[in-house]
XYZ file of C-alpha atoms in Angstrom:
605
model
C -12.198 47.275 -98.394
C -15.578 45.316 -98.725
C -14.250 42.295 -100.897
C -11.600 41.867 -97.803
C -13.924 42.029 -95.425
C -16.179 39.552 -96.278
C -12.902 37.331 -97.405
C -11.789 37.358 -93.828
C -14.844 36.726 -92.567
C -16.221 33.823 -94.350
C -14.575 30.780 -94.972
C -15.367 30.185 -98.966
C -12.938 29.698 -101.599
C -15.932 31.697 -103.981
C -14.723 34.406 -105.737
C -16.304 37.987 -105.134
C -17.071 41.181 -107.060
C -16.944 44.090 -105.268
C -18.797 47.401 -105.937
C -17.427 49.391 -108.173
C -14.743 52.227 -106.884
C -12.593 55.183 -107.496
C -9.061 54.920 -107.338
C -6.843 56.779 -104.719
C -4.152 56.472 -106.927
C -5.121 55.895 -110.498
C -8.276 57.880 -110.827
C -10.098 55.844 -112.562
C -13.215 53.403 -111.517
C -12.478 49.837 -110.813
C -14.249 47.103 -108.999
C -12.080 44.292 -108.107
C -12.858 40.532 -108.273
C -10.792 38.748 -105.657
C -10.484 35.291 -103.750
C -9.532 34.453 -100.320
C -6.132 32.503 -99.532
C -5.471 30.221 -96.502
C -2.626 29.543 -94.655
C -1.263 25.528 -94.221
C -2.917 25.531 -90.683
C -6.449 26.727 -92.697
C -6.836 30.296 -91.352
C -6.795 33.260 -93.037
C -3.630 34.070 -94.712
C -5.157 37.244 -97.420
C -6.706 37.939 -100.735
C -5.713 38.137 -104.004
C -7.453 40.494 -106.188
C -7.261 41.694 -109.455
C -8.886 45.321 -110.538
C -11.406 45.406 -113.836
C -11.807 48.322 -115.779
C -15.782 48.641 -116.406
C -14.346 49.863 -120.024
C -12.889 46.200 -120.169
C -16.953 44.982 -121.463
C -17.302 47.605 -123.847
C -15.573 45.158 -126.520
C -18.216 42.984 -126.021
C -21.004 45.868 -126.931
C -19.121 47.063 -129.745
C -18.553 43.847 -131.735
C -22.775 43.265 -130.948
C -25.007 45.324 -133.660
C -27.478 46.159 -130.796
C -28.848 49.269 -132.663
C -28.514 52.521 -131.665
C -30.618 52.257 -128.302
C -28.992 49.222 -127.798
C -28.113 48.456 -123.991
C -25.699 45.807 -122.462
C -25.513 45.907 -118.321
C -23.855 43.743 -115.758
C -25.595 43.740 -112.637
C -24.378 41.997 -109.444
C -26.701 39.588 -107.086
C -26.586 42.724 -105.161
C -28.516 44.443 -107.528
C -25.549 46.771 -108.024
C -24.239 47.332 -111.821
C -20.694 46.697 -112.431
C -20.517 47.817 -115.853
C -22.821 48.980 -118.270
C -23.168 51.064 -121.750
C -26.293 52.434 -123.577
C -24.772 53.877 -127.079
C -21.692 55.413 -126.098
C -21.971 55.756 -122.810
C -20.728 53.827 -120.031
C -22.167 53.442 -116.803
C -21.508 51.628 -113.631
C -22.385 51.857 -109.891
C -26.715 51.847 -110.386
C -28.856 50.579 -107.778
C -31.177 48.188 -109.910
C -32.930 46.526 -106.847
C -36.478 47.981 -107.754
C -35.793 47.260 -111.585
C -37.898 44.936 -113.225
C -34.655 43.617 -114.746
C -34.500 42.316 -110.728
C -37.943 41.413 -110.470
C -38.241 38.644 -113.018
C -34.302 36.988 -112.185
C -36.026 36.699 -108.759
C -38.451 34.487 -110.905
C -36.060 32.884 -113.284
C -32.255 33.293 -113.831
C -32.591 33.645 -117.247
C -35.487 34.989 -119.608
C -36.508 38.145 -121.538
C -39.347 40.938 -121.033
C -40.253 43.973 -122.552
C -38.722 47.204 -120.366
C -39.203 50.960 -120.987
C -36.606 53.057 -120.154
C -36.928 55.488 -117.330
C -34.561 58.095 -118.979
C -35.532 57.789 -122.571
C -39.094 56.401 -122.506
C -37.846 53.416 -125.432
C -39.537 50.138 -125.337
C -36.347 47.704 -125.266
C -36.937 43.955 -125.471
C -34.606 42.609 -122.501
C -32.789 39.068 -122.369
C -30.536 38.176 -118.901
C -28.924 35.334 -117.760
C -26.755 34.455 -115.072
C -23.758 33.377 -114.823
C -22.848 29.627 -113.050
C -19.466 30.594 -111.676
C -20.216 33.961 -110.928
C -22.409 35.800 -108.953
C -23.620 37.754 -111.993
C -26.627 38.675 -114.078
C -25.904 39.948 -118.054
C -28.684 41.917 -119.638
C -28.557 42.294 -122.975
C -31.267 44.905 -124.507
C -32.677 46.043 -127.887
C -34.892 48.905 -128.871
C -38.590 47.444 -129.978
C -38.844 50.066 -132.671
C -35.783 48.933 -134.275
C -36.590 45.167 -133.731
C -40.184 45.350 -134.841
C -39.616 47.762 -137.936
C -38.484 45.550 -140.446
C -41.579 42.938 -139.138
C -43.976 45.404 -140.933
C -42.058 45.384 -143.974
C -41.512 41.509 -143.534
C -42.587 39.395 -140.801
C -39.833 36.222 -140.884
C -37.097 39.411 -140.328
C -38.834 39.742 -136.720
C -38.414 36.479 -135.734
C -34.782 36.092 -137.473
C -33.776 39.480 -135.824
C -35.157 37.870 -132.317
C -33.427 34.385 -132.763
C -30.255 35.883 -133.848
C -30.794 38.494 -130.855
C -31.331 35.556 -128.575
C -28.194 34.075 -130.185
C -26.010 36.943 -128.980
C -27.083 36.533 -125.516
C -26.161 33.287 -125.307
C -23.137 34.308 -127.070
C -22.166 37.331 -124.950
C -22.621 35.282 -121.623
C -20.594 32.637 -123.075
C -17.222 35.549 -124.200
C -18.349 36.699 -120.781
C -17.954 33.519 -119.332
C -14.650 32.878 -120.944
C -12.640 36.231 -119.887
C -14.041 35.598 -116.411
C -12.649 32.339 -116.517
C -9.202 33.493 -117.613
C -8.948 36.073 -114.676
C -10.137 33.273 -112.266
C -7.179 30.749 -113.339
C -4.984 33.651 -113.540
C -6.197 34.587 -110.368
C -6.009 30.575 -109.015
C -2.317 30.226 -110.149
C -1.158 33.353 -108.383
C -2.741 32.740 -105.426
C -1.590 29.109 -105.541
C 1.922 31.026 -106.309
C 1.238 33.204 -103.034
C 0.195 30.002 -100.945
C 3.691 28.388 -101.931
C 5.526 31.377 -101.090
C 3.432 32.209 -97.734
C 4.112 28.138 -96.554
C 7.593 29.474 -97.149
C 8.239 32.315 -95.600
C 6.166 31.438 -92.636
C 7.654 27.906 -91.999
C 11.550 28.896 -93.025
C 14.051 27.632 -90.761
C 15.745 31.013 -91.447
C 14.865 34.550 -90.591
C 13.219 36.801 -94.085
C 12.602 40.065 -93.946
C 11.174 42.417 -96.413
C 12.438 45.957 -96.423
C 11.854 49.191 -98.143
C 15.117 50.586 -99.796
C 15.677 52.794 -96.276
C 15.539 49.122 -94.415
C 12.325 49.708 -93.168
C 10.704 46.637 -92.323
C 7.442 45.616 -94.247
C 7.227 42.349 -93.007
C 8.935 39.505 -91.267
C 8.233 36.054 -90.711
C 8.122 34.010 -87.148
C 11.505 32.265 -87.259
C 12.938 36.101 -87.489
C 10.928 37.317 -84.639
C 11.945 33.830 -82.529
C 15.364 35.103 -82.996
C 15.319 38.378 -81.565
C 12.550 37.727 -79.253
C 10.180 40.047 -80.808
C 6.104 39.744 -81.540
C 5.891 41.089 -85.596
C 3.703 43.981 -84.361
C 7.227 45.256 -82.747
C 9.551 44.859 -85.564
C 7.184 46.382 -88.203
C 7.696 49.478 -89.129
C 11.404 49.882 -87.671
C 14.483 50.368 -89.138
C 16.597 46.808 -89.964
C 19.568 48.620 -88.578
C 18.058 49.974 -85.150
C 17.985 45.937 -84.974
C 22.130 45.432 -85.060
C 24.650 45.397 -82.729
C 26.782 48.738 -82.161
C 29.653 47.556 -83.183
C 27.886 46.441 -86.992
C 25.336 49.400 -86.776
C 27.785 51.936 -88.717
C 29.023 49.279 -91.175
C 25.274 48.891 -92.158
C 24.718 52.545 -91.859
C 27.133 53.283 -94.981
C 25.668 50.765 -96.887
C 22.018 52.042 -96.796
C 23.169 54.658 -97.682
C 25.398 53.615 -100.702
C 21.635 51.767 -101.467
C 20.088 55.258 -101.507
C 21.875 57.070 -103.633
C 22.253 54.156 -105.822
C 19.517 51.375 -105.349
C 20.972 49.658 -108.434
C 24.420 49.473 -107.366
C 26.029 46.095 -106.278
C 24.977 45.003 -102.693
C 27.288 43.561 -100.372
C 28.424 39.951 -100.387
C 27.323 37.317 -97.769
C 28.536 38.384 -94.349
C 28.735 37.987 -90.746
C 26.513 40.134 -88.808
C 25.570 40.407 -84.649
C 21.961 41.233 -84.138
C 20.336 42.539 -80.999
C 18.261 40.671 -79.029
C 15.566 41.665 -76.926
C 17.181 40.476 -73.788
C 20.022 42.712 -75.089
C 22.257 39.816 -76.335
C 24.234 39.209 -79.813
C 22.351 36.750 -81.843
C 25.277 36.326 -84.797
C 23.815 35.960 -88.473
C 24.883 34.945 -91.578
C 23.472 37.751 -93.520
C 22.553 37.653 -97.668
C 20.494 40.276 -99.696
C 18.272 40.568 -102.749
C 16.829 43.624 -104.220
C 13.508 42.944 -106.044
C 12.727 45.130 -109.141
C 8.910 46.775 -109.238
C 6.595 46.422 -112.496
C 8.443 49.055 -113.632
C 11.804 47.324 -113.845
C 13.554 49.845 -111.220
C 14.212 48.485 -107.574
C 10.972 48.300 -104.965
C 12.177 46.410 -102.092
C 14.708 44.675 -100.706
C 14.742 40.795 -99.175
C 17.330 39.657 -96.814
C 17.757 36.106 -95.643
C 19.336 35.908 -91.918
C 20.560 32.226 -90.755
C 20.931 32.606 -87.140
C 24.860 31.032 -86.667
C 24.630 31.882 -82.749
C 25.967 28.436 -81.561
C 28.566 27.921 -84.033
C 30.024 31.383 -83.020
C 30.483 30.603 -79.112
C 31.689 27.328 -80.133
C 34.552 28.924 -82.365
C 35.187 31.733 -79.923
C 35.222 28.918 -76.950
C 37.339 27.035 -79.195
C 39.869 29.963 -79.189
C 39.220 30.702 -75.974
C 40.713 27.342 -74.749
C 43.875 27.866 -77.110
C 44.847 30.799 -74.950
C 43.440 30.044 -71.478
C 42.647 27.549 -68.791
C 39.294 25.962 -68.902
C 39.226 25.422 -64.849
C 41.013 28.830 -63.615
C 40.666 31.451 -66.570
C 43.955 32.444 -66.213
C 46.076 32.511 -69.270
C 47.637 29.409 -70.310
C 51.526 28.347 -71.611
C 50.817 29.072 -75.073
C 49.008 32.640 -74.069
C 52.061 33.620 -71.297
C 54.398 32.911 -74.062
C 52.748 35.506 -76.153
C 52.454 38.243 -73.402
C 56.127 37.624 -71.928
C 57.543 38.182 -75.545
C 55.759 41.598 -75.794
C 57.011 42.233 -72.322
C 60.532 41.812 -73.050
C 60.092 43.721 -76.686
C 58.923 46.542 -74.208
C 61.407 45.952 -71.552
C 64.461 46.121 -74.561
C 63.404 49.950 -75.397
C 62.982 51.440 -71.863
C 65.632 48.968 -70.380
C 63.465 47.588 -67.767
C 63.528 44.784 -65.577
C 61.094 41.516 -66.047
C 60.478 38.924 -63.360
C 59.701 35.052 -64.347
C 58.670 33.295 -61.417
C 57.818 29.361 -61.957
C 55.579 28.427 -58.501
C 55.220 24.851 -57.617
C 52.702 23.235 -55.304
C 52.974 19.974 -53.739
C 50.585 17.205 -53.535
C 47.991 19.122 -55.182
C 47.298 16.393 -58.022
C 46.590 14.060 -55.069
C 43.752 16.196 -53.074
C 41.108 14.508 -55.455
C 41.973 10.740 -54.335
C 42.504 12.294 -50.531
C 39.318 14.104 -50.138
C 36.685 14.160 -52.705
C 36.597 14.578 -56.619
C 36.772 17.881 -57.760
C 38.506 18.903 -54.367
C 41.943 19.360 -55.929
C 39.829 21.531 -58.658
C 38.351 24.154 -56.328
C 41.838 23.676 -54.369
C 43.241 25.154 -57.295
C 40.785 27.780 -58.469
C 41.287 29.444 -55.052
C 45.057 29.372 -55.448
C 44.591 31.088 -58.935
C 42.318 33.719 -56.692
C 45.739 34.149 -54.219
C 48.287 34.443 -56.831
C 45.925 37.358 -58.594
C 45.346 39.313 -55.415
C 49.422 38.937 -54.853
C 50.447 40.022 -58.253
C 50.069 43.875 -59.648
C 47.581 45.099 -62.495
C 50.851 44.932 -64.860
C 51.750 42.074 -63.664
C 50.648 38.132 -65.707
C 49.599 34.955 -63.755
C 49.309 31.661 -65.707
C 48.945 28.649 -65.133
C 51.437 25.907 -66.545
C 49.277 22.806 -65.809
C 48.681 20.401 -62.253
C 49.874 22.046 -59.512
C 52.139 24.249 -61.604
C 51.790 28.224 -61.913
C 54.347 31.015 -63.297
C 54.377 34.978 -62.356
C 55.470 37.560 -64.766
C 56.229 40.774 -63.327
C 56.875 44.110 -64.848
C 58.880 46.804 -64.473
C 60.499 46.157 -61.489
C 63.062 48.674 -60.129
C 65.547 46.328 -59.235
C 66.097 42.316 -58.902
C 65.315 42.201 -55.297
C 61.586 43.459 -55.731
C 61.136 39.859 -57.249
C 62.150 38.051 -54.055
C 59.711 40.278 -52.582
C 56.886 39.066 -54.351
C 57.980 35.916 -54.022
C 57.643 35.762 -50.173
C 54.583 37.456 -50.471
C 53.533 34.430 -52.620
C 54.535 31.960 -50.508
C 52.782 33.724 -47.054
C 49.560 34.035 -48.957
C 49.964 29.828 -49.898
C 51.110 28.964 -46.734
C 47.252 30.354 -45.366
C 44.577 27.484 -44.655
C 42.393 26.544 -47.105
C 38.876 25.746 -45.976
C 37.466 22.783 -48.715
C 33.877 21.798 -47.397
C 34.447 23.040 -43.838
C 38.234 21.137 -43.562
C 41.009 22.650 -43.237
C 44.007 22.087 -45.550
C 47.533 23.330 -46.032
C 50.083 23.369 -49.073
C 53.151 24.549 -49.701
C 55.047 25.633 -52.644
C 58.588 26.518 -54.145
C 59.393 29.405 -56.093
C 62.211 29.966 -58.811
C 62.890 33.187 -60.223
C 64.912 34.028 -63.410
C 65.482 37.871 -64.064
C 65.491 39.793 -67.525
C 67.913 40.832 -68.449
C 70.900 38.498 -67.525
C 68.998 35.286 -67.092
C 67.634 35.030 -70.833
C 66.729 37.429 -73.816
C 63.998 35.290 -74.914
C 60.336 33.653 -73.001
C 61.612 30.206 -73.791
C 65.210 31.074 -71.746
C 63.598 32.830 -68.950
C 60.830 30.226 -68.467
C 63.637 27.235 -68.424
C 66.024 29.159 -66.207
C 63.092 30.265 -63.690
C 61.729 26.434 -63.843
C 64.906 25.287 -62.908
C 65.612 28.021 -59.775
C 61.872 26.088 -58.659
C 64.067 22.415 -58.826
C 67.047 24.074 -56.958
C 64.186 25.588 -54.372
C 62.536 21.859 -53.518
C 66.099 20.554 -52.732
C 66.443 23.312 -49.891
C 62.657 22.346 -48.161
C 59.225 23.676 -48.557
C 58.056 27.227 -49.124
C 61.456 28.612 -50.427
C 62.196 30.098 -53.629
C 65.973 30.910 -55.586
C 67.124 33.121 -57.989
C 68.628 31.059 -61.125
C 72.296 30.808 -60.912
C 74.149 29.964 -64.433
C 75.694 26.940 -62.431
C 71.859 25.407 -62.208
C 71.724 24.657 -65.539
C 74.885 22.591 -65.385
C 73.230 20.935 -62.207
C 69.602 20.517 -64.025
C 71.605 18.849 -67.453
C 73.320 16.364 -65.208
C 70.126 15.889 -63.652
C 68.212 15.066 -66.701
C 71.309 13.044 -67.725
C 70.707 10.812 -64.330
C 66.937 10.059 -64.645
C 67.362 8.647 -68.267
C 70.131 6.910 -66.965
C 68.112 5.560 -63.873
C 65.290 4.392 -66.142
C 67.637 1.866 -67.504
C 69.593 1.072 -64.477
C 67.161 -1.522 -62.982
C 66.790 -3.668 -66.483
C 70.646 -3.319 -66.852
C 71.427 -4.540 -63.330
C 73.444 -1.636 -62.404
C 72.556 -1.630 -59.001
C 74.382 -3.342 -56.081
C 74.053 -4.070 -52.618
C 76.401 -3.602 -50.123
C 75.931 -5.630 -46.694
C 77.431 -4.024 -43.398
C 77.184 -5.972 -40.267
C 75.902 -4.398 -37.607
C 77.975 -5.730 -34.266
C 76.726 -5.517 -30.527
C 79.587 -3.556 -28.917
C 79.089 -5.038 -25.125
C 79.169 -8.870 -27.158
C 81.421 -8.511 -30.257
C 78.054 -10.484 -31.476
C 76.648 -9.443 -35.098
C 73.416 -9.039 -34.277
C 71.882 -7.920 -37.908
C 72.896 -6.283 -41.153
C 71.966 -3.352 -43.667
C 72.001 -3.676 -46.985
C 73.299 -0.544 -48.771
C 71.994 0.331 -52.320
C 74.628 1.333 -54.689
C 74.571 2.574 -58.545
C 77.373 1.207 -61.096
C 76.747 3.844 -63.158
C 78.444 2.974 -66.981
C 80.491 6.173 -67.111
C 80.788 7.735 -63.650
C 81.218 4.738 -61.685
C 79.769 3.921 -58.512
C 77.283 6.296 -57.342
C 76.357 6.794 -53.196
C 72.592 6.939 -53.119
C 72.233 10.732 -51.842
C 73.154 11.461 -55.603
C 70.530 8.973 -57.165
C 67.724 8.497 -54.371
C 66.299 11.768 -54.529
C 65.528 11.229 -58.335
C 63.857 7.841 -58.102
C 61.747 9.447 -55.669
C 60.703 12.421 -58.053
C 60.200 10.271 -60.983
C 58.812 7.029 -58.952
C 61.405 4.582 -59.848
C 61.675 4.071 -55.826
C 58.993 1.354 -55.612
C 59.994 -1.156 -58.038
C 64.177 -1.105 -57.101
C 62.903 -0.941 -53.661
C 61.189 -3.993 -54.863
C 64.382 -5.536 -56.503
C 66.514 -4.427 -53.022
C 63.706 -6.827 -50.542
C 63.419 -9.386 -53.213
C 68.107 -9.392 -53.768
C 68.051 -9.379 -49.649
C 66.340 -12.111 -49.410
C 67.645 -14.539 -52.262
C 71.652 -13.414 -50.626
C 69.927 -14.991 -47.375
C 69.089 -18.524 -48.654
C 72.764 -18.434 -50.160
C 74.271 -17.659 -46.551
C 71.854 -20.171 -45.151
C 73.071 -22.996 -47.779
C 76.539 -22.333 -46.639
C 75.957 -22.621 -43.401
C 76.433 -19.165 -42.410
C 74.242 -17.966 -39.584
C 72.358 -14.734 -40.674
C 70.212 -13.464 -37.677
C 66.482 -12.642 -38.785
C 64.415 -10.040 -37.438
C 62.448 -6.896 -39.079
C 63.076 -5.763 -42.268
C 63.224 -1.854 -42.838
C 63.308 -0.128 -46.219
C 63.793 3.434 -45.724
C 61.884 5.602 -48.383
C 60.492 1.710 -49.747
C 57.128 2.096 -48.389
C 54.617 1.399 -50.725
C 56.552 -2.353 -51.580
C 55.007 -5.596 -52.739
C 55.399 -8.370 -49.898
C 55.440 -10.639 -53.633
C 59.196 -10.474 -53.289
C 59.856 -11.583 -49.730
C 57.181 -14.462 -50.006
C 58.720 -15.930 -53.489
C 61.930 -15.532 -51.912
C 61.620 -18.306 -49.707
């Protein structure tokens, strides 16, 4: 279109009348005043237009008494006519460049000369002016005849017919004026109205589309091509729902359709949608749409607002990620092998199978990071995740319980046995160096085993019974494992019983020290002593240390009442000393006391 065009082309906020035309669609002749619109940034951003019926100035003619051979004609500065009627008929399009209507508004913009018509041969008396605001010229015309007729009957009805005809010229321009005016603020305020909704759409923070009724798009702003990683020129045209995931594709599919055959009908509520991305990624939306009615009140297009939710949906499915598995190894977590050994015995109840639970424990693991490096016991025990995997079947469940700590569910086994094979196999594939930035290292591990069914009905009595098979395992070396026995539980109760008991053995002063000389056999000369650590326990009584040492060991009770035993030895030797009893001094060994403070000894005296 010309009024576009020259919009685009030149930077003027001047409105412009365009040459009169014949509608593709209406069939009827139109020429269209319009104004350009910017964008924020000051470029082009379109036109607004609005399309004027020549017919529209006829009012003007009709409401004039011009005579019969009247004429009224509205001529552009392009010397084209946009609208113009002489009696009753109405004209529009006519090249007036070699008029003399032309010829004297190249002199003057407004005036009046005497014109004779090329068609009818009439002497008209012709007044124009043009318009300010406009780029316009309004000739108004008369027939001479008519205008001189009544000066030969009386000559003061000339000159009143001419002032009053002047009068009307003035007056026409001014009606002319004013309805031009009205379409230009009309015009202002919806292209103002366009500029507000064009900052909008272009600078949302969220992706709009516009979409015909079959979710074709018409048009899309930048944030929604940013989030796909489309230019506009590839999404236009398309179908919204060649845009969405598989998995939401036939979800979407049902309800264009439902929009189809009923465009009126309710549209879906505010949901969660994954779009495709270039790349071939999910970008996840939070999806709402609006239908938007046409002038004739039914349903023209549709507008959907898409808030890209991307981040918060890896963040949620991370979050529930964590809840099930282990952030360093991947491998299912306590709460997750819970889950999975439940529906493993459900299944193991109907086709009477047999379930493995194997609890593996690795020693001084937890301490490779102080040893070596940081993150050394970390890779240490991503590679032992690897191990376990390759060791266990495609039925089978590794997990890992925390530290150095891993169980080993296995399915279907044939018989009991099988589990003690798997269980070697474990401990072979352990027992294999470990290369950690080029040095070698070695670990072992103990393995307990508790069988379904006859070692618990339920994940929680397994998981116990197999944990403590792995306690009865460390007590026979490294690298064994044990099946649970019902007596281990007895052994694991007293066990726990102990260690509580231990905790509050040192602050009770439970323990006691019994002093055996140690005598020269050649001399019958004591030549030093040993001081043996005993345990008053409340109920049982006194206690050898083989039945309490191990535990203070495990828990790490062994430093400070190796701590009390150096700093007891010492304070018994200042009371021998006071009494004159001869105590001979040499080196003082504390078996399984290594790491002691020498505080004791020197405060000791």
């Amino acid at each position: 279109r010309e009024w576009f065009k020259v919009h685009q082309r030149e930077r003027s906020d001047a409105p412009f009348l365009g040459k009169p035309l014949l509608g593709r669609v209406t069939g009827k002749w139109a020429f269209q005043l319009s104004r350009r619109i910017d964008k924020p940034d000051g470029s082009f951003g379109g036109v607004v237009y609005a399309s004027i019926d020549p017919a529209y100035f006829s009012k003007f003619y009709r409401q004039a008494d011009l005579g019969e051979e009247g004429v009224v004609t509205l001529v552009g500065l392009d010397a084209i006519t946009r609208a113009g009627r002489g009696g009753q008929e109405l004209t529009f399009g006519e090249d007036m460049r070699e008029s003399t209507l032309f010829a004297e508004h190249a002199k003057n913009s407004a005036g009046s000369f005497v014109s004779v018509g090329k068609l009818d041969g009439k002497r008209r008396l012709i007044s124009y002016r043009s318009l300010a605001q406009y780029p316009l010229i309004v000739a108004v015309g008369t027939s001479q005849a008519e205008a001189l007729a009544s000066f030969y009957q009386r000559e003061h009805n000339y000159y009143l017919r001419t002032a009053l005809f002047s009068l009307f010229v003035v007056v026409f321009a001014a009606g002319l004026m004013a309805a031009l005016s009205r379409q230009k603020r009309a015009m202002v305020s919806v292209a103002r109205s366009e500029a507000r909704f064009r900052a909008t759409f272009d600078q949302a923070a969220v992706g709009i589309v516009r979409s015909a009724l079959d979710l074709r798009l018409l048009e899309v702003n930048p944030k929604f091509c940013e989030m796909l990683g489309y230019a506009q020129e590839e999404l236009l045209g398309h179908n919204l729902l060649d845009l969405l995931s598989p998995e939401d594709r036939a979800r979407n599919s049902d309800f264009n359709n439902r929009l189809l055959a009923n465009p009126s009908g309710p549209l879906p509520p505010e949901m969660e949608t994954g779009y495709l991305h270039k790349d071939g990624s999910v970008v996840w939306a939070i999806v709402a749409s609006t239908l938007v009615n046409g002038k004739n009140g039914d349903p023209d297009y549709l507008v959907t607002i898409i808030q890209d939710v991307t981040e918060r949906k890896r963040a949620e499915e991370r979050v529930a990620y964590l809840a099930c598995f282990d952030a360093l190894t991947g491998l299912p977590n306590r709460h997750r092998l819970h889950d999975r050994l439940t529906q493993m015995l459900a299944q193991a109840q109907r086709t009477a199978g047999w379930i493995g639970c194997m609890i593996v424990k690795l020693d001084h693991v937890k301490d490779m990071n102080s040893i070596y490096w940081h993150g050394a016991g970390d890779r240490l025990l991503v590679e032992i995740a690897e191990r376990l995997q390759r060791s266990a079947r495609g039925s089978d469940t590794v997990a890992r319980l925390g530290g150095g700590e891993f169980a080993l569910v296995l399915s279907n086994l044939a018989k009991a046995d099988d589990a003690g094979l798997v269980a070697q196999e474990v401990i072979d594939a352990l027992a294999q160096r470990f290369n950690l930035g080029g040095r070698e290292i070695y670990i072992s591990a103990n393995i307990g085993i508790a069988i379904y069914p006859g070692d618990g009905d339920d994940a929680e009595g397994l998981l116990k019974n197999a944990d403590a098979a792995m306690r009865r395992a460390k007590e026979y070396g490294r690298n064994t494992f044990r099946f649970f026995l019902p007596r281990m539980n007895e052994r694991a109760l007293k066990r726990l019983q102990l260690d509580a008991s231990l905790r509050g053995a040192l602050e009770g002063k439970e323990f006691l020290l019994d002093y055996q000389p140690k005598v020269d056999l050649s001399t019958g000369i004591i030549s030093g002593l040993e001081a043996l650590l005993r345990w008053q326990h409340p109920e049982q009584g006194r206690m050898a240390p083989a039945d309490f040492v191990p535990i203070l060991e495990e828990t790490g009770l062994i430093a400070p009442v190796g701590e009390w035993v150096l700093q007891t030895v010492c304070e018994q030797i200042k009371v021998w000393q006071a009494r004159g009893i001869a105590v001979p001094l040499g080196p003082i060994s504390t078996a399984r006391c290594e790491r002691l403070s020498p505080r004791a000894a020197l405060t000791a005296g």
